mmCIF file of C-alpha atoms in Angstrom:
data_model
loop_
_atom_site.group_PDB
_atom_site.id
_atom_site.type_symbol
_atom_site.label_atom_id
_atom_site.label_comp_id
_atom_site.label_asym_id
_atom_site.label_seq_id
_atom_site.Cartn_x
_atom_site.Cartn_y
_atom_site.Cartn_z
ATOM 1 C CA MET A 75 -102.389 43.221 -3.722
ATOM 2 C CA LYS A 76 -100.474 46.294 -4.446
ATOM 3 C CA GLN A 77 -96.430 46.280 -4.392
ATOM 4 C CA GLU A 78 -96.921 49.303 -1.266
ATOM 5 C CA ASP A 79 -99.259 46.945 0.194
ATOM 6 C CA ILE A 80 -97.307 43.988 1.206
ATOM 7 C CA PRO A 81 -96.432 43.803 4.824
ATOM 8 C CA VAL A 82 -92.497 44.441 5.547
ATOM 9 C CA ILE A 83 -90.730 42.413 8.350
ATOM 10 C CA GLN A 84 -87.422 43.527 9.251
ATOM 11 C CA LEU A 85 -84.661 40.888 11.111
ATOM 12 C CA LYS A 86 -82.649 41.822 13.697
ATOM 13 C CA PRO A 87 -78.740 42.830 12.927
ATOM 14 C CA GLY A 88 -76.764 39.823 12.443
ATOM 15 C CA LYS A 89 -79.708 37.551 11.564
ATOM 16 C CA GLU A 90 -79.568 38.338 7.632
ATOM 17 C CA SER A 91 -76.428 36.062 7.154
ATOM 18 C CA SER A 92 -78.632 32.624 6.240
ATOM 19 C CA LEU A 93 -80.827 34.884 3.682
ATOM 20 C CA ARG A 94 -77.604 36.062 1.885
ATOM 21 C CA ARG A 95 -76.504 32.301 1.346
ATOM 22 C CA SER A 96 -79.741 31.575 0.140
ATOM 23 C CA HIS A 97 -81.516 29.487 3.033
ATOM 24 C CA PRO A 98 -85.307 29.941 2.494
ATOM 25 C CA TRP A 99 -86.286 30.275 5.873
ATOM 26 C CA VAL A 100 -86.617 33.187 7.978
ATOM 27 C CA PHE A 101 -87.314 31.912 12.072
ATOM 28 C CA SER A 102 -89.493 33.992 14.177
ATOM 29 C CA GLY A 103 -86.631 34.698 16.822
ATOM 30 C CA ALA A 104 -84.488 36.553 13.590
ATOM 31 C CA ILE A 105 -87.391 39.479 13.412
ATOM 32 C CA ALA A 106 -87.213 42.593 14.970
ATOM 33 C CA SER A 107 -90.400 44.448 13.662
ATOM 34 C CA VAL A 108 -92.764 44.157 11.264
ATOM 35 C CA ASN A 109 -94.717 47.301 9.565
ATOM 36 C CA GLN A 110 -97.905 45.992 9.726
ATOM 37 C CA MET A 111 -99.422 42.288 10.934
ATOM 38 C CA PRO A 112 -99.462 40.045 8.118
ATOM 39 C CA GLN A 113 -102.010 36.956 8.517
ATOM 40 C CA PRO A 114 -100.765 33.633 8.168
ATOM 41 C CA GLY A 115 -100.304 32.475 4.233
ATOM 42 C CA GLN A 116 -99.810 36.377 3.040
ATOM 43 C CA TRP A 117 -96.841 37.722 0.917
ATOM 44 C CA VAL A 118 -94.492 39.694 3.166
ATOM 45 C CA LYS A 119 -90.967 41.053 1.927
ATOM 46 C CA VAL A 120 -88.065 40.663 4.454
ATOM 47 C CA VAL A 121 -85.390 43.728 4.835
ATOM 48 C CA ASP A 122 -82.494 43.251 7.057
ATOM 49 C CA ALA A 123 -81.740 46.048 9.965
ATOM 50 C CA GLN A 124 -80.851 48.510 7.381
ATOM 51 C CA GLY A 125 -84.196 48.054 5.429
ATOM 52 C CA ARG A 126 -82.351 46.577 2.470
ATOM 53 C CA PHE A 127 -84.416 43.910 0.740
ATOM 54 C CA LEU A 128 -83.499 40.067 1.376
ATOM 55 C CA GLY A 129 -86.463 38.176 0.130
ATOM 56 C CA ALA A 130 -89.997 37.486 -0.499
ATOM 57 C CA GLY A 131 -92.480 34.877 0.581
ATOM 58 C CA HIS A 132 -95.427 33.772 2.448
ATOM 59 C CA TYR A 133 -95.603 34.475 6.133
ATOM 60 C CA HIS A 134 -96.310 31.900 8.735
ATOM 61 C CA GLU A 135 -97.043 31.552 12.711
ATOM 62 C CA GLY A 136 -94.794 29.166 14.099
ATOM 63 C CA SER A 137 -90.828 28.793 14.723
ATOM 64 C CA ILE A 138 -90.301 29.236 10.527
ATOM 65 C CA ALA A 139 -91.950 32.503 10.261
ATOM 66 C CA VAL A 140 -91.026 33.263 6.725
ATOM 67 C CA ARG A 141 -90.403 30.812 3.518
ATOM 68 C CA ILE A 142 -88.595 32.642 1.019
ATOM 69 C CA LEU A 143 -89.883 32.307 -2.700
ATOM 70 C CA SER A 144 -87.695 34.852 -4.246
ATOM 71 C CA PHE A 145 -84.625 36.626 -3.502
ATOM 72 C CA LYS A 146 -84.852 39.101 -6.300
ATOM 73 C CA ASP A 147 -87.396 42.074 -5.808
ATOM 74 C CA VAL A 148 -90.060 41.130 -8.432
ATOM 75 C CA GLU A 149 -93.523 41.019 -9.140
ATOM 76 C CA ILE A 150 -95.174 37.816 -7.861
ATOM 77 C CA ASP A 151 -97.424 37.092 -10.673
ATOM 78 C CA ILE A 152 -98.613 34.487 -13.644
ATOM 79 C CA ASP A 153 -94.990 35.031 -15.215
ATOM 80 C CA PHE A 154 -93.300 34.166 -11.902
ATOM 81 C CA TRP A 155 -95.301 30.841 -11.537
ATOM 82 C CA ILE A 156 -94.568 29.850 -15.311
ATOM 83 C CA ASP A 157 -91.337 30.548 -14.995
ATOM 84 C CA ARG A 158 -90.710 28.285 -11.659
ATOM 85 C CA LEU A 159 -92.767 25.446 -13.237
ATOM 86 C CA SER A 160 -91.047 25.487 -16.498
ATOM 87 C CA ARG A 161 -87.483 24.967 -15.050
ATOM 88 C CA SER A 162 -88.592 22.263 -12.756
ATOM 89 C CA TRP A 163 -90.549 20.882 -15.875
ATOM 90 C CA ASN A 164 -87.877 21.081 -18.264
ATOM 91 C CA SER A 165 -85.319 19.397 -15.399
ATOM 92 C CA ARG A 166 -87.845 16.222 -15.455
ATOM 93 C CA GLN A 167 -87.785 16.124 -19.016
ATOM 94 C CA ALA A 168 -84.275 16.367 -19.068
ATOM 95 C CA LEU A 169 -83.785 13.295 -16.699
ATOM 96 C CA HIS A 170 -86.227 11.183 -19.249
ATOM 97 C CA LEU A 171 -88.617 10.787 -16.324
ATOM 98 C CA ASN A 172 -91.739 10.914 -18.708
ATOM 99 C CA GLU A 173 -91.691 8.393 -21.413
ATOM 100 C CA GLU A 174 -95.156 6.753 -22.341
ATOM 101 C CA GLY A 175 -95.386 2.990 -21.227
ATOM 102 C CA LYS A 176 -92.333 3.167 -19.496
ATOM 103 C CA ASN A 177 -92.265 6.168 -16.666
ATOM 104 C CA THR A 178 -95.194 8.473 -16.513
ATOM 105 C CA ILE A 179 -94.825 9.015 -12.355
ATOM 106 C CA PHE A 180 -92.663 11.933 -11.509
ATOM 107 C CA ARG A 181 -92.281 14.776 -8.880
ATOM 108 C CA TRP A 182 -92.526 17.933 -10.927
ATOM 109 C CA VAL A 183 -91.859 20.225 -7.998
ATOM 110 C CA HIS A 184 -90.088 19.482 -4.807
ATOM 111 C CA GLY A 185 -90.517 22.188 -2.183
ATOM 112 C CA GLU A 186 -87.048 24.418 -1.416
ATOM 113 C CA GLY A 187 -85.132 21.914 -3.840
ATOM 114 C CA ASP A 188 -87.051 23.815 -6.684
ATOM 115 C CA GLY A 189 -86.981 27.107 -5.096
ATOM 116 C CA LEU A 190 -90.566 26.924 -3.722
ATOM 117 C CA PRO A 191 -90.993 25.913 -0.230
ATOM 118 C CA GLY A 192 -94.177 24.064 0.962
ATOM 119 C CA LEU A 193 -95.310 23.098 -2.554
ATOM 120 C CA ILE A 194 -95.277 19.587 -3.549
ATOM 121 C CA MET A 195 -96.672 18.612 -7.090
ATOM 122 C CA ASP A 196 -96.636 14.862 -8.258
ATOM 123 C CA VAL A 197 -97.554 13.872 -12.250
ATOM 124 C CA TYR A 198 -99.497 10.056 -12.514
ATOM 125 C CA ASP A 199 -99.693 10.130 -16.733
ATOM 126 C CA GLN A 200 -102.114 13.201 -17.152
ATOM 127 C CA THR A 201 -102.421 14.009 -13.934
ATOM 128 C CA VAL A 202 -101.085 16.912 -11.341
ATOM 129 C CA VAL A 203 -101.578 16.140 -7.615
ATOM 130 C CA ILE A 204 -100.710 19.386 -5.942
ATOM 131 C CA GLN A 205 -99.896 19.253 -2.339
ATOM 132 C CA PRO A 206 -99.788 22.180 -0.190
ATOM 133 C CA HIS A 207 -97.806 21.968 3.154
ATOM 134 C CA THR A 208 -98.314 25.488 3.692
ATOM 135 C CA LEU A 209 -101.154 27.725 4.090
ATOM 136 C CA GLY A 210 -99.746 30.010 1.927
ATOM 137 C CA MET A 211 -98.903 27.509 -0.874
ATOM 138 C CA TYR A 212 -102.754 26.771 -0.612
ATOM 139 C CA ASN A 213 -103.906 29.890 -1.372
ATOM 140 C CA GLU A 214 -101.983 30.130 -4.481
ATOM 141 C CA ALA A 215 -103.518 27.274 -5.638
ATOM 142 C CA ALA A 216 -105.565 28.840 -8.505
ATOM 143 C CA ILE A 217 -102.778 30.725 -9.986
ATOM 144 C CA ILE A 218 -100.822 27.517 -9.983
ATOM 145 C CA ALA A 219 -103.290 25.588 -11.947
ATOM 146 C CA GLU A 220 -103.004 28.189 -14.645
ATOM 147 C CA ALA A 221 -99.400 27.975 -14.873
ATOM 148 C CA ILE A 222 -99.974 24.292 -15.356
ATOM 149 C CA GLY A 223 -101.894 24.700 -18.069
ATOM 150 C CA LYS A 224 -99.384 27.173 -19.812
ATOM 151 C CA VAL A 225 -96.354 25.220 -19.408
ATOM 152 C CA ALA A 226 -97.806 21.444 -19.691
ATOM 153 C CA PRO A 227 -101.486 22.017 -21.688
ATOM 154 C CA GLN A 228 -101.593 18.010 -22.151
ATOM 155 C CA ILE A 229 -102.224 17.984 -18.345
ATOM 156 C CA GLN A 230 -105.997 16.779 -18.348
ATOM 157 C CA THR A 231 -106.475 16.607 -14.263
ATOM 158 C CA ILE A 232 -104.860 18.945 -11.387
ATOM 159 C CA TYR A 233 -106.111 17.607 -8.053
ATOM 160 C CA LEU A 234 -105.469 20.004 -4.862
ATOM 161 C CA LYS A 235 -105.003 17.780 -2.039
ATOM 162 C CA PRO A 236 -103.975 19.864 1.213
ATOM 163 C CA SER A 237 -101.293 18.125 3.753
ATOM 164 C CA GLU A 238 -102.353 16.253 7.162
ATOM 165 C CA LYS A 239 -101.841 19.772 8.739
ATOM 166 C CA GLN A 240 -104.397 21.466 6.385
ATOM 167 C CA MET A 241 -107.053 19.036 6.340
ATOM 168 C CA GLU A 242 -109.624 21.373 7.250
ATOM 169 C CA ALA A 243 -108.935 22.857 3.786
ATOM 170 C CA GLN A 244 -110.986 21.214 1.071
ATOM 171 C CA ALA A 245 -109.684 18.599 -1.258
ATOM 172 C CA GLN A 246 -110.632 19.720 -4.725
ATOM 173 C CA TYR A 247 -110.628 19.020 -8.252
ATOM 174 C CA LEU A 248 -109.206 22.271 -10.448
ATOM 175 C CA LYS A 249 -109.248 20.656 -13.088
ATOM 176 C CA GLY A 250 -110.967 17.342 -14.825
ATOM 177 C CA SER A 251 -113.068 15.180 -12.852
ATOM 178 C CA PRO A 252 -112.131 11.737 -10.404
ATOM 179 C CA SER A 253 -110.745 8.732 -12.379
ATOM 180 C CA ASN A 254 -109.111 6.081 -11.816
ATOM 181 C CA ALA A 255 -105.107 6.337 -13.005
ATOM 182 C CA ILE A 256 -102.996 3.759 -14.365
ATOM 183 C CA ALA A 257 -99.238 5.194 -14.823
ATOM 184 C CA PHE A 258 -96.188 3.439 -15.253
ATOM 185 C CA GLU A 259 -92.919 3.257 -13.279
ATOM 186 C CA HIS A 260 -89.896 1.260 -14.931
ATOM 187 C CA GLY A 261 -92.531 -0.582 -17.221
ATOM 188 C CA LEU A 262 -94.698 -1.589 -14.204
ATOM 189 C CA LYS A 263 -98.459 -0.376 -13.853
ATOM 190 C CA TYR A 264 -99.647 1.278 -10.794
ATOM 191 C CA ASN A 265 -103.130 2.067 -10.039
ATOM 192 C CA ILE A 266 -102.968 5.468 -8.052
ATOM 193 C CA ASP A 267 -105.520 6.543 -5.659
ATOM 194 C CA TRP A 268 -104.698 10.320 -5.034
ATOM 195 C CA GLU A 269 -107.912 10.893 -3.240
ATOM 196 C CA ARG A 270 -107.384 8.314 -0.545
ATOM 197 C CA GLY A 271 -104.055 7.171 -1.076
ATOM 198 C CA GLN A 272 -101.200 8.097 1.054
ATOM 199 C CA LYS A 273 -98.987 11.389 0.715
ATOM 200 C CA THR A 274 -100.140 12.413 -3.379
ATOM 201 C CA GLY A 275 -101.002 8.692 -3.780
ATOM 202 C CA PHE A 276 -97.941 6.890 -4.408
ATOM 203 C CA PHE A 277 -94.090 6.819 -2.916
ATOM 204 C CA ILE A 278 -92.301 8.018 -5.700
ATOM 205 C CA ASP A 279 -88.956 8.924 -3.886
ATOM 206 C CA GLN A 280 -88.174 5.349 -3.734
ATOM 207 C CA ARG A 281 -87.977 4.713 -7.472
ATOM 208 C CA GLU A 282 -84.177 4.236 -8.101
ATOM 209 C CA ASN A 283 -84.099 2.140 -4.513
ATOM 210 C CA ARG A 284 -86.951 -0.253 -6.411
ATOM 211 C CA ARG A 285 -85.117 -0.679 -9.122
ATOM 212 C CA LEU A 286 -81.817 -1.961 -7.498
ATOM 213 C CA LEU A 287 -83.960 -4.320 -5.381
ATOM 214 C CA GLY A 288 -85.281 -5.713 -8.523
ATOM 215 C CA GLU A 289 -81.708 -6.241 -9.926
ATOM 216 C CA LEU A 290 -80.896 -8.184 -6.950
ATOM 217 C CA SER A 291 -84.330 -10.130 -6.523
ATOM 218 C CA LYS A 292 -83.707 -12.933 -9.213
ATOM 219 C CA ASP A 293 -84.628 -16.282 -7.231
ATOM 220 C CA LYS A 294 -84.842 -14.843 -3.962
ATOM 221 C CA LYS A 295 -87.501 -14.946 -1.141
ATOM 222 C CA VAL A 296 -88.365 -11.289 -0.324
ATOM 223 C CA LEU A 297 -90.153 -9.938 2.423
ATOM 224 C CA ASN A 298 -91.333 -6.149 2.146
ATOM 225 C CA THR A 299 -92.580 -4.803 5.032
ATOM 226 C CA PHE A 300 -94.598 -1.305 5.154
ATOM 227 C CA CYS A 301 -95.537 -2.319 1.562
ATOM 228 C CA TYR A 302 -98.173 0.036 1.265
ATOM 229 C CA SER A 303 -99.185 -0.478 -2.484
ATOM 230 C CA GLY A 304 -96.657 -3.286 -3.305
ATOM 231 C CA GLY A 305 -93.685 -0.905 -4.935
ATOM 232 C CA PHE A 306 -90.942 -3.030 -3.538
ATOM 233 C CA SER A 307 -92.778 -5.978 -4.334
ATOM 234 C CA LEU A 308 -93.556 -5.738 -7.902
ATOM 235 C CA THR A 309 -90.127 -4.840 -8.933
ATOM 236 C CA ALA A 310 -89.165 -7.740 -6.958
ATOM 237 C CA LEU A 311 -91.309 -10.081 -9.036
ATOM 238 C CA GLN A 312 -90.057 -8.200 -11.959
ATOM 239 C CA GLY A 313 -86.573 -9.074 -11.193
ATOM 240 C CA GLY A 314 -87.546 -12.827 -10.896
ATOM 241 C CA ALA A 315 -88.067 -13.318 -7.421
ATOM 242 C CA ALA A 316 -88.832 -16.466 -6.572
ATOM 243 C CA HIS A 317 -91.591 -15.348 -3.570
ATOM 244 C CA VAL A 318 -92.668 -12.007 -2.330
ATOM 245 C CA ASP A 319 -94.695 -11.538 0.935
ATOM 246 C CA SER A 320 -96.111 -7.835 1.208
ATOM 247 C CA LEU A 321 -96.719 -7.170 4.606
ATOM 248 C CA ASP A 322 -98.546 -4.240 6.157
ATOM 249 C CA SER A 323 -101.109 -3.249 9.112
ATOM 250 C CA SER A 324 -103.133 -1.690 6.932
ATOM 251 C CA GLN A 325 -106.043 -3.833 5.045
ATOM 252 C CA HIS A 326 -106.313 -0.984 2.213
ATOM 253 C CA ALA A 327 -102.703 -0.867 1.528
ATOM 254 C CA LEU A 328 -102.831 -4.958 0.917
ATOM 255 C CA ASP A 329 -105.451 -4.369 -1.560
ATOM 256 C CA LEU A 330 -103.847 -1.784 -3.284
ATOM 257 C CA THR A 331 -100.732 -4.189 -3.299
ATOM 258 C CA LEU A 332 -103.098 -7.027 -4.551
ATOM 259 C CA GLN A 333 -104.524 -5.087 -7.352
ATOM 260 C CA ASN A 334 -101.134 -3.980 -8.867
ATOM 261 C CA VAL A 335 -100.119 -7.598 -8.516
ATOM 262 C CA THR A 336 -103.012 -8.374 -10.848
ATOM 263 C CA LEU A 337 -102.629 -5.541 -13.055
ATOM 264 C CA ASN A 338 -99.012 -6.583 -13.991
ATOM 265 C CA GLY A 339 -100.288 -10.183 -14.439
ATOM 266 C CA PHE A 340 -97.777 -11.351 -12.040
ATOM 267 C CA ASP A 341 -98.091 -15.226 -11.195
ATOM 268 C CA GLU A 342 -100.178 -15.243 -7.949
ATOM 269 C CA SER A 343 -98.692 -17.897 -6.472
ATOM 270 C CA LYS A 344 -95.665 -16.259 -6.201
ATOM 271 C CA HIS A 345 -96.884 -13.697 -4.004
ATOM 272 C CA ALA A 346 -98.816 -13.434 -0.599
ATOM 273 C CA VAL A 347 -100.192 -10.719 1.518
ATOM 274 C CA ILE A 348 -99.629 -10.645 5.412
ATOM 275 C CA LYS A 349 -101.657 -8.214 7.917
ATOM 276 C CA ALA A 350 -99.395 -8.015 10.784
ATOM 277 C CA ASP A 351 -97.264 -5.465 12.758
ATOM 278 C CA ALA A 352 -93.563 -5.752 11.040
ATOM 279 C CA VAL A 353 -91.729 -5.964 14.077
ATOM 280 C CA GLU A 354 -93.534 -8.699 15.567
ATOM 281 C CA TYR A 355 -93.978 -10.503 12.362
ATOM 282 C CA ILE A 356 -90.208 -10.650 11.834
ATOM 283 C CA LYS A 357 -89.565 -12.446 15.218
ATOM 284 C CA THR A 358 -91.543 -15.423 14.498
ATOM 285 C CA VAL A 359 -90.163 -16.198 10.921
ATOM 286 C CA GLY A 360 -87.634 -18.697 10.081
ATOM 287 C CA SER A 361 -84.482 -17.750 8.869
ATOM 288 C CA ASP A 362 -85.550 -18.425 5.098
ATOM 289 C CA TYR A 363 -86.036 -15.033 3.621
ATOM 290 C CA ASP A 364 -83.069 -13.770 1.172
ATOM 291 C CA ILE A 365 -84.061 -10.285 1.349
ATOM 292 C CA ILE A 366 -86.128 -8.160 3.453
ATOM 293 C CA VAL A 367 -87.242 -4.473 2.881
ATOM 294 C CA LEU A 368 -87.521 -2.183 5.744
ATOM 295 C CA ASP A 369 -89.280 0.870 4.626
ATOM 296 C CA PRO A 370 -91.263 2.162 7.670
ATOM 297 C CA PRO A 371 -93.273 5.695 7.860
ATOM 298 C CA ALA A 372 -91.412 8.479 9.217
ATOM 299 C CA PHE A 373 -90.927 7.536 12.862
ATOM 300 C CA ALA A 374 -90.020 11.296 13.518
ATOM 301 C CA LYS A 375 -91.697 14.431 11.812
ATOM 302 C CA HIS A 376 -90.140 16.600 14.635
ATOM 303 C CA LEU A 377 -87.050 16.968 16.515
ATOM 304 C CA SER A 378 -88.951 16.221 19.734
ATOM 305 C CA ALA A 379 -89.400 12.773 18.813
ATOM 306 C CA LYS A 380 -85.956 12.183 17.654
ATOM 307 C CA HIS A 381 -84.968 9.834 20.364
ATOM 308 C CA LYS A 382 -87.803 7.643 19.818
ATOM 309 C CA ALA A 383 -87.563 7.540 16.354
ATOM 310 C CA VAL A 384 -83.796 6.110 16.747
ATOM 311 C CA GLN A 385 -85.277 3.391 19.074
ATOM 312 C CA GLY A 386 -87.763 2.304 16.649
ATOM 313 C CA TYR A 387 -85.236 2.273 13.814
ATOM 314 C CA ARG A 388 -82.808 0.106 16.320
ATOM 315 C CA LYS A 389 -85.590 -2.453 17.265
ATOM 316 C CA ILE A 390 -86.849 -3.215 13.849
ATOM 317 C CA ASN A 391 -83.641 -3.410 12.363
ATOM 318 C CA GLU A 392 -82.515 -5.735 14.894
ATOM 319 C CA ALA A 393 -85.105 -8.155 14.351
ATOM 320 C CA ALA A 394 -84.353 -8.538 10.769
ATOM 321 C CA ILE A 395 -80.621 -8.729 11.289
ATOM 322 C CA ARG A 396 -81.377 -11.716 13.732
ATOM 323 C CA LYS A 397 -83.734 -13.189 11.454
ATOM 324 C CA ILE A 398 -82.209 -12.580 7.517
ATOM 325 C CA LYS A 399 -80.498 -15.631 5.716
ATOM 326 C CA SER A 400 -76.634 -15.783 6.089
ATOM 327 C CA GLY A 401 -75.696 -13.903 3.242
ATOM 328 C CA GLY A 402 -78.878 -12.272 3.304
ATOM 329 C CA LEU A 403 -79.938 -8.375 2.291
ATOM 330 C CA ILE A 404 -81.469 -5.860 4.359
ATOM 331 C CA PHE A 405 -82.972 -2.597 2.333
ATOM 332 C CA THR A 406 -83.313 -0.719 5.531
ATOM 333 C CA PHE A 407 -84.543 3.317 5.196
ATOM 334 C CA SER A 408 -85.736 6.458 6.893
ATOM 335 C CA CYS A 409 -87.403 9.149 5.586
ATOM 336 C CA SER A 410 -87.470 11.597 9.045
ATOM 337 C CA GLN A 411 -85.902 14.275 8.023
ATOM 338 C CA ALA A 412 -85.207 14.965 12.060
ATOM 339 C CA VAL A 413 -82.977 11.840 11.937
ATOM 340 C CA ASP A 414 -79.643 12.439 10.074
ATOM 341 C CA LYS A 415 -77.521 10.019 8.224
ATOM 342 C CA ASP A 416 -74.869 9.259 10.778
ATOM 343 C CA THR A 417 -78.185 9.093 13.418
ATOM 344 C CA PHE A 418 -79.434 6.658 11.241
ATOM 345 C CA LYS A 419 -76.467 4.656 10.684
ATOM 346 C CA GLY A 420 -76.007 4.641 14.680
ATOM 347 C CA ALA A 421 -79.150 3.224 15.128
ATOM 348 C CA ILE A 422 -78.509 0.303 12.575
ATOM 349 C CA VAL A 423 -74.791 -0.084 14.420
ATOM 350 C CA ALA A 424 -76.377 -0.615 17.452
ATOM 351 C CA ALA A 425 -78.935 -3.079 16.133
ATOM 352 C CA ALA A 426 -76.235 -5.478 14.706
ATOM 353 C CA ILE A 427 -74.577 -5.326 17.663
ATOM 354 C CA ASP A 428 -77.365 -6.352 19.758
ATOM 355 C CA ALA A 429 -78.277 -9.076 17.031
ATOM 356 C CA GLY A 430 -74.589 -10.484 17.014
ATOM 357 C CA ARG A 431 -74.149 -10.497 13.280
ATOM 358 C CA GLN A 432 -71.233 -9.593 11.190
ATOM 359 C CA VAL A 433 -73.055 -6.690 8.879
ATOM 360 C CA LYS A 434 -71.517 -4.795 5.739
ATOM 361 C CA ILE A 435 -72.895 -1.593 3.909
ATOM 362 C CA LEU A 436 -73.145 -2.385 0.065
ATOM 363 C CA HIS A 437 -75.315 0.414 -1.011
ATOM 364 C CA GLN A 438 -75.853 4.087 0.645
ATOM 365 C CA LEU A 439 -79.369 4.970 -0.944
ATOM 366 C CA HIS A 440 -81.274 8.385 -1.119
ATOM 367 C CA GLN A 441 -83.715 10.212 -2.639
ATOM 368 C CA PRO A 442 -84.141 10.492 -6.712
ATOM 369 C CA ALA A 443 -83.172 13.677 -8.871
ATOM 370 C CA ASP A 444 -86.897 14.620 -8.996
ATOM 371 C CA HIS A 445 -86.407 15.419 -5.331
ATOM 372 C CA PRO A 446 -83.720 17.669 -5.310
ATOM 373 C CA ILE A 447 -81.665 19.117 -2.518
ATOM 374 C CA SER A 448 -81.144 22.681 -2.629
ATOM 375 C CA LEU A 449 -77.410 23.180 -1.688
ATOM 376 C CA PHE A 450 -78.337 26.399 0.449
ATOM 377 C CA HIS A 451 -81.164 24.045 2.077
ATOM 378 C CA PRO A 452 -79.480 20.695 3.673
ATOM 379 C CA GLU A 453 -82.445 19.797 5.431
ATOM 380 C CA GLY A 454 -83.904 18.917 2.067
ATOM 381 C CA GLU A 455 -82.258 15.446 2.358
ATOM 382 C CA TYR A 456 -84.467 13.440 4.035
ATOM 383 C CA LEU A 457 -84.457 10.187 2.639
ATOM 384 C CA LYS A 458 -81.650 7.774 3.822
ATOM 385 C CA GLY A 459 -80.889 4.201 2.985
ATOM 386 C CA LEU A 460 -78.669 1.341 3.151
ATOM 387 C CA VAL A 461 -78.396 -1.606 1.375
ATOM 388 C CA LEU A 462 -76.839 -4.381 4.189
ATOM 389 C CA GLU A 463 -75.334 -7.593 3.954
ATOM 390 C CA VAL A 464 -75.478 -9.872 6.894
ATOM 391 C CA ILE A 465 -73.060 -12.939 7.345
#
């Protein structure tokens, strides 16, 4: 599309202040007028009440009407994408997240944190999984794949996996073909299923928190709830845990965990899988677990579900606090963006009071460096975690 054909959205007076501070969202209520109505996913330019350029991005129908990709009035072409992907790629290389035989799993692009709202790109060895969370980013898939080839020509497979909101859009291979991928995290092998697996196939954001668990697991009995493919279980076994129980309500998740335990050659007598509801199971166990991991899926994906989510966190943490061995540790997390750190911590305080036990915070955990948070977009800080010692 030619520059002169791009729709222009003009904001109401005073509504430009957040964009002046480089926040990348334009809310529908801030819009005064549009010179031509854009289609969902289409590029638009945003100007202030005096017609001065503020930014360019993708238009969407909803409360967030525009996600800004550039605060400069530049041509959005292949060079734009090569520049953005090169920046984030170089950032990850500087973090030493791509080392053969040690770490070959990392997030290449993290939405607003990398200046590309609506785009997630994860690397599994020589495969990149592109997960667009907006129609605009889905429409850019072909040019993004072209830019990947320029920035990282060693990539052999590119898989486009639209987010759940866009499941009517087609998942497809943009380069390469289906294959099993064995990738590494902290020297552990993982069989990644990006086609059927959750998210892009793995929960990369818990990498450093898994490592901490491994460091604290020697000779401990560990319960890993919501285990998915067994990330926390494997690091506990790697750290010398006496025994690890992996719990999930999904048989597919338990099968993935067993595959990964076998793949790494761990003593299978030190590991067991349990298919059950986490809260109900914890209520029935004795007080012999040294460490319990609570890493549930997002209880609240929207603010409207915030209250229900807080009650969910309170309920599961109360059960764990009641049952953990004296002196035991609880790794507890929330990945709900709608639940901030203070609200999450408040739910844990309420759970401890109800359980009637003394609890200390030993570590405050968060997402790793390949899931960066833009200073101008604090909403990007979604992962919150605590390591609790229960007396």
